Coordinates of C-alpha atoms and ligand atoms in Angstrom, one line a residue:
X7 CA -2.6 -6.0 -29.4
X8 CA -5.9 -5.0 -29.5
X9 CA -9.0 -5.1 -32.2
X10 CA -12.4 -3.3 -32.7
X11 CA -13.8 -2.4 -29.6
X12 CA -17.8 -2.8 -29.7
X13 CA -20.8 -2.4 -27.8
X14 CA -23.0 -5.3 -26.7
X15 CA -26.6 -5.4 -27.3
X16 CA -27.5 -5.2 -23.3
X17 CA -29.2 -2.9 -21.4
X18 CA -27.1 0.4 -21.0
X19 CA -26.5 0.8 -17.2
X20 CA -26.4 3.9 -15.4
X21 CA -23.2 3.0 -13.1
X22 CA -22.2 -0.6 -15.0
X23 CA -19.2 -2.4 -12.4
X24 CA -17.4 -5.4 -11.9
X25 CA -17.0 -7.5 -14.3
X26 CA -16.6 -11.1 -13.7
X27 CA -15.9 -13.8 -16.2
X28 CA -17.8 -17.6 -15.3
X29 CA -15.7 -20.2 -16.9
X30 CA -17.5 -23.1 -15.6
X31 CA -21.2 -21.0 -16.9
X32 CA -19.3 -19.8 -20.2
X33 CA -21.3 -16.2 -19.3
X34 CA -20.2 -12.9 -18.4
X35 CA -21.5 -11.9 -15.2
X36 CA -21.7 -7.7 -13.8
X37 CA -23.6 -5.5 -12.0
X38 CA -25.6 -1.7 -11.9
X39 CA -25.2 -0.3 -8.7
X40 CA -27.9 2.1 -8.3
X41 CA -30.0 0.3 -10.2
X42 CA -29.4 -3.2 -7.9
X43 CA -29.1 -5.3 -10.7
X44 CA -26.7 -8.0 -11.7
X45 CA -26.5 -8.8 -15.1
X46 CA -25.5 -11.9 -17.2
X47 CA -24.7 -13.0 -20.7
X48 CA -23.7 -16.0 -22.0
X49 CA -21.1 -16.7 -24.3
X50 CA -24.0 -17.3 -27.4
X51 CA -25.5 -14.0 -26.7
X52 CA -28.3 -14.5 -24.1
X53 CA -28.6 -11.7 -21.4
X54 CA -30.4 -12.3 -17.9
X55 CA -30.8 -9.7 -15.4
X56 CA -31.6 -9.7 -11.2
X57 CA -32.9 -7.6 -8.3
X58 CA -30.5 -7.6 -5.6
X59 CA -32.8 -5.4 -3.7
X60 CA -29.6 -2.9 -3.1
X61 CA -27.1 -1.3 -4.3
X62 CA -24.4 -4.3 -5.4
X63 CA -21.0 -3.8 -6.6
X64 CA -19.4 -6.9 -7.5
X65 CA -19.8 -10.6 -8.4
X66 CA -18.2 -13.7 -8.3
X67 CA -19.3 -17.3 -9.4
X68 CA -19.7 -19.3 -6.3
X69 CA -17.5 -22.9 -6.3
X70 CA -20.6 -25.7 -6.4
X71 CA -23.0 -23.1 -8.1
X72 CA -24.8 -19.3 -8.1
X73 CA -23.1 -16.2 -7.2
X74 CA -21.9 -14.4 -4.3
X75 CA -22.2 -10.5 -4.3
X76 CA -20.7 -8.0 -2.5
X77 CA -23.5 -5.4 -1.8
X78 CA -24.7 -2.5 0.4
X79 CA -25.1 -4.6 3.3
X80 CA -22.2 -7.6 3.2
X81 CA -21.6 -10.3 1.3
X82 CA -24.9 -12.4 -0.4
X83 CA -25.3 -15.4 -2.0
X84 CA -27.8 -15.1 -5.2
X85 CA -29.3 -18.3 -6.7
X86 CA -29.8 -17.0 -10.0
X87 CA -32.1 -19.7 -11.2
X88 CA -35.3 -18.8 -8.2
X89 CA -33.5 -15.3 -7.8
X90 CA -33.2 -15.9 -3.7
X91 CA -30.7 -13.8 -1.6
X92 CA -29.0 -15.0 1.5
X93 CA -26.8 -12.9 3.5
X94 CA -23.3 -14.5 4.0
X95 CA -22.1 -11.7 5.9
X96 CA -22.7 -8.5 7.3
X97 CA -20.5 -5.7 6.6
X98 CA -20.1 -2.5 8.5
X99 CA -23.2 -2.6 9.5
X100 CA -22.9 0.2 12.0
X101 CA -21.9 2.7 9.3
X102 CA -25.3 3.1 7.2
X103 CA -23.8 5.5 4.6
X104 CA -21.3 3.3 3.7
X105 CA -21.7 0.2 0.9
X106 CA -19.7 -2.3 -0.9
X107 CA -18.4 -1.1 -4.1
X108 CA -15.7 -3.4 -6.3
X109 CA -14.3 -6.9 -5.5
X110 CA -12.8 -10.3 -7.3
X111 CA -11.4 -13.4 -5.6
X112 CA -8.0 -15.0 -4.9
X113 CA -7.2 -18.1 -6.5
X114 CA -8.0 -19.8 -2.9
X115 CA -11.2 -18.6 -3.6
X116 CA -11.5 -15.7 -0.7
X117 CA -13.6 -13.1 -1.8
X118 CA -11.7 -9.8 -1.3
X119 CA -13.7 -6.4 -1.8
X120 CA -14.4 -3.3 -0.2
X121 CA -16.4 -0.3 0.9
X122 CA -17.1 3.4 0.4
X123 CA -19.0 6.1 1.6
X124 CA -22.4 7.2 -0.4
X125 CA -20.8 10.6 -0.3
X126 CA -17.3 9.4 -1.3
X127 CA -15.9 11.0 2.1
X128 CA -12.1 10.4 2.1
X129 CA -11.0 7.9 4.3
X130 CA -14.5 6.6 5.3
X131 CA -14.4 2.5 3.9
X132 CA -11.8 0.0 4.2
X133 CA -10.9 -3.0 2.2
X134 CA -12.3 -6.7 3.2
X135 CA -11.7 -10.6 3.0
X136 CA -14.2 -13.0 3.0
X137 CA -13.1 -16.4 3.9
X138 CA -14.2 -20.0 2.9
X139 CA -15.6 -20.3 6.8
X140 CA -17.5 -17.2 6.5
X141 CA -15.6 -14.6 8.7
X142 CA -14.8 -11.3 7.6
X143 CA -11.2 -9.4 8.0
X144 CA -10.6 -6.3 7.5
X145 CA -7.3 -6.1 5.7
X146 CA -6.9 -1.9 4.8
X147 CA -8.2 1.2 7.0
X148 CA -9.0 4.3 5.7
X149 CA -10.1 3.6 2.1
X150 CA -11.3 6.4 -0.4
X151 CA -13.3 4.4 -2.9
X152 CA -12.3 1.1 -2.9
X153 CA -11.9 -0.7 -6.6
X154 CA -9.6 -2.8 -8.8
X155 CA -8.1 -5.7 -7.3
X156 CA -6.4 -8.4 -8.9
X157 CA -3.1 -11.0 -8.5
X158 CA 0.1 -11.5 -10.4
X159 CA 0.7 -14.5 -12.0
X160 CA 3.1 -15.8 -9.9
X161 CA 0.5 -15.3 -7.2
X162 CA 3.1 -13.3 -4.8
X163 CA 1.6 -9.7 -5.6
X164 CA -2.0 -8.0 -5.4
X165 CA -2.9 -4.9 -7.1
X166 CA -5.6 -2.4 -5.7
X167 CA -7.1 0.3 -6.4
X168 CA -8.7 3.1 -3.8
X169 CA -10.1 5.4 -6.7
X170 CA -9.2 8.6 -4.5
X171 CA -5.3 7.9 -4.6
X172 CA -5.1 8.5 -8.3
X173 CA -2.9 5.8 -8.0
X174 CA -2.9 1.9 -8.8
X175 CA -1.1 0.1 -6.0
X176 CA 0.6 -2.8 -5.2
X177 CA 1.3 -5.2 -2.0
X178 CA 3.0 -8.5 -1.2
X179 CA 0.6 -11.3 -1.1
X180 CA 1.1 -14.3 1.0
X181 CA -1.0 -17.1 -0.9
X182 CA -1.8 -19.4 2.0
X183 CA -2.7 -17.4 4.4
X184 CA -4.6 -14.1 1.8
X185 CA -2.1 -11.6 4.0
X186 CA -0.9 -8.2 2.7
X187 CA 1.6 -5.8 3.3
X188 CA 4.6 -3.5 2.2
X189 CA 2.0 -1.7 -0.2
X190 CA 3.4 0.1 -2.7
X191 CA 2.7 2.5 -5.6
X192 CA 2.4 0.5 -8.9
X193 CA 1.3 3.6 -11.0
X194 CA 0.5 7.1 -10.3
X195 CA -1.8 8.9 -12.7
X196 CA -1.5 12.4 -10.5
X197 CA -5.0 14.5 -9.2
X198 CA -6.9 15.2 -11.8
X199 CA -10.9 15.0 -13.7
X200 CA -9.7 11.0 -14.2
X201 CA -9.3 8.2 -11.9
X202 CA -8.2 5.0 -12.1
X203 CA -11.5 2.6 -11.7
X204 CA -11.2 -1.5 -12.0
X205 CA -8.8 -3.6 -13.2
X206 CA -7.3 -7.0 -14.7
X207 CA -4.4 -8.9 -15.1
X208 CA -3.4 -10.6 -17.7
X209 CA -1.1 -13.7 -18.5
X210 CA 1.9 -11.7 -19.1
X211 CA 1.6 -9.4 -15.6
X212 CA 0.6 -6.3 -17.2
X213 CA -2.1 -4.7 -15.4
X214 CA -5.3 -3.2 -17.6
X215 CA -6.4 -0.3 -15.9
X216 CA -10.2 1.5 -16.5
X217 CA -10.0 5.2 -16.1
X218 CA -13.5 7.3 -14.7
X219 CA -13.5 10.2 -17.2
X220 CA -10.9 8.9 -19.2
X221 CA -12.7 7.2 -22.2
X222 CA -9.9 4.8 -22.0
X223 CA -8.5 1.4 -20.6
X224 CA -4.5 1.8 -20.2
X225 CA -2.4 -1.4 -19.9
X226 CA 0.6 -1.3 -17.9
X227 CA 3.6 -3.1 -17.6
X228 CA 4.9 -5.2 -14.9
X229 CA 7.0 -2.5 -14.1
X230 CA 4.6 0.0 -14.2
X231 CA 5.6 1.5 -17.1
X232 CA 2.5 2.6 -20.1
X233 CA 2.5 0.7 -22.9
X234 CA -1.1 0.8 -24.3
X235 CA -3.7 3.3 -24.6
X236 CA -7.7 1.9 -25.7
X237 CA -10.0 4.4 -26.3
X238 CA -13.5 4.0 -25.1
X239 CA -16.6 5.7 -26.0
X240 CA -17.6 6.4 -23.1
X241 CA -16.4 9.2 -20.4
X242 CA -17.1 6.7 -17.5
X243 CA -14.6 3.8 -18.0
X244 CA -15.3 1.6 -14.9
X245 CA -13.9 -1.7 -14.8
X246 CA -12.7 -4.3 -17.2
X247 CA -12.1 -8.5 -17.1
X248 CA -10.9 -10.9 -19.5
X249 CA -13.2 -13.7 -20.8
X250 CA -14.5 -16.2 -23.4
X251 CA -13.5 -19.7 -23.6
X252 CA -10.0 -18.3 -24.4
X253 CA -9.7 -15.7 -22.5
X254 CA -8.8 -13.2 -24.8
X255 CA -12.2 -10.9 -24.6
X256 CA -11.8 -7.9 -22.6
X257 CA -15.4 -6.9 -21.5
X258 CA -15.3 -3.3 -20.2
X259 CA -18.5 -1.6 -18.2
X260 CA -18.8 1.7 -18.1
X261 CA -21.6 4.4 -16.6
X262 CA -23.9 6.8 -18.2
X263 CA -22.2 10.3 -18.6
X264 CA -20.4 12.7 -21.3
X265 CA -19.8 10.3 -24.2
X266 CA -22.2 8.5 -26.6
X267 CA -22.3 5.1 -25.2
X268 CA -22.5 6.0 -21.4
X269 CA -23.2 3.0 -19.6
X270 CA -22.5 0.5 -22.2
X271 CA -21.0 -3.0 -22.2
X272 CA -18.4 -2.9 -24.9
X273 CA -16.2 -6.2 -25.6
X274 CA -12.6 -6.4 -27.9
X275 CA -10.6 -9.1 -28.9
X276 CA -7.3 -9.1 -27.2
X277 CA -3.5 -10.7 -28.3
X278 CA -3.1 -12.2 -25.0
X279 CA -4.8 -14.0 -23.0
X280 CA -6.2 -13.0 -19.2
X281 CA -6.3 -14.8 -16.3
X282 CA -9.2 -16.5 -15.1
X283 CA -11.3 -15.0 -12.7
X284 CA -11.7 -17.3 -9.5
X285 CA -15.2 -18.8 -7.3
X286 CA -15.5 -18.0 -4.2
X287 CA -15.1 -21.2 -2.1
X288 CA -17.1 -21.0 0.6
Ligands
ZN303 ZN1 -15.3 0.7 -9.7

């Protein structure tokens, strides 16, 4: 299923996160979180790195060029070619110790992604949608750490992550409309030193899961059911997403820790494919 995994000559980060493959840019984008970069590499090996001037968890190619991140503050646009920030939205701006941590978009191109406390206080963020026109919904209350999300291939589930449930979980997805409910457990891992981090889907519906303190990416079936263990060299697994021109690279981040390659990028080829990550269309 899967072959060598390898490390990427990049910059090791000290908390590496969300993944994001650019079809259209044939690049890998990511980011450091306390180090406010976003990173990029291309498909031929060329690495460019940002200031987002905070803390940034996630980014997504924007449809009609740059990036949109979801940062401390709310949702940015980056134009990576003068390096310019412009706040899209504000999020939670009334709760200072709180920051955007993971996201990914639907295939409507609505940036989903949500927040966590500095201090990781149970309870204290909440997941979000951005929409084309700019407003922002808040879809889920009472969020740990809020991490993986991504959708089935039929487009009528959406898998999430809140790191502090040991669990991946799953809800009904309404495609036109981005709405959620009757969430679900998907797969349990039970309290422990490891917790489930990022994820990404892949063509068949099994769901690649990076474990924090696991040195490992699982994959799990439709069902839920374990059918793959990767070993990572890294304690820190945090997030993982299909890319290439085939989709059949799985990049996985990771942050510095116990383990040799703390913080590296590592890449592996993959037997099937993934699905693409989507732009946010706004
Ligand atoms: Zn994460």
């Amino acid at each position: 299923m899967i072959g060598n995994v390898t490390e990427l000559a990049v910059p090791r980060a000290s908390l590496g996160e969300g993944p994001c493959w650019d079809a259209e840019a044939g690049a890998l984008y990511w980011t450091d979180i306390p180090a406010h970069r976003v990173h990029g590499l291309t498909g031929d090996g060329i690495h460019t790195e940002w200031d987002a001037g905070q803390p940034v968890g996630a980014v997504v190619p924007r449809a009609g060029g740059g990036l949109v991140l979801a940062a401390r503050d709310g949702f940015l646009a980056m134009d990576p070619g003068a390096g310019s920030l412009s706040m899209l939205a504000a999020v939670e701006p009334d709760i200072p110790g709180n920051r955007m941590n993971d996201g990914a978009c639907d295939r409507a191109g609505r940036f989903f992604a949500g927040t966590m406390a500095d201090d990781e206080s149970p309870g204290a963020g909440a997941l979000y949608l951005l929409a084309a026109d700019r407003q922002v919904t808040k879809l889920v209350a009472g969020v740990g750490i809020s991490n993986g999300i991504g959708w089935s291939p039929d487009n009528r589930r959406m898998y999430y992550i809140d790191s502090l449930t040991y669990r991946v979980d799953v809800f009904d997805y309404e495609a036109g409309t981005g709405a959620i409910g009757n969430r679900r457990t998907f797969a349990s891992l039970g309290a422990g030193e490891v917790m489930p981090d990022g994820l990404a889907v892949d063509s068949e519906d099994s769901v690649w899961v990076a474990l924090w303190g696991g040195s490992e990416i699982r994959r799990y079936a439709p069902d839920g059911r374990l059918t793959l263990s990767v070993d990572i060299p890294a304690a820190n697994v945090t997030s993982c997403a299909f890319g290439g021109p085939d989709l059949r690279t799985l990049y996985i981040t990771t942050a510095a820790g116990p383990g040799r390659s703390g913080g590296a990028l590592f890449a592996c080829p993959v037997a099937v494919a993934g699905l693409p990550a989507n732009p946010f269309r706004g």
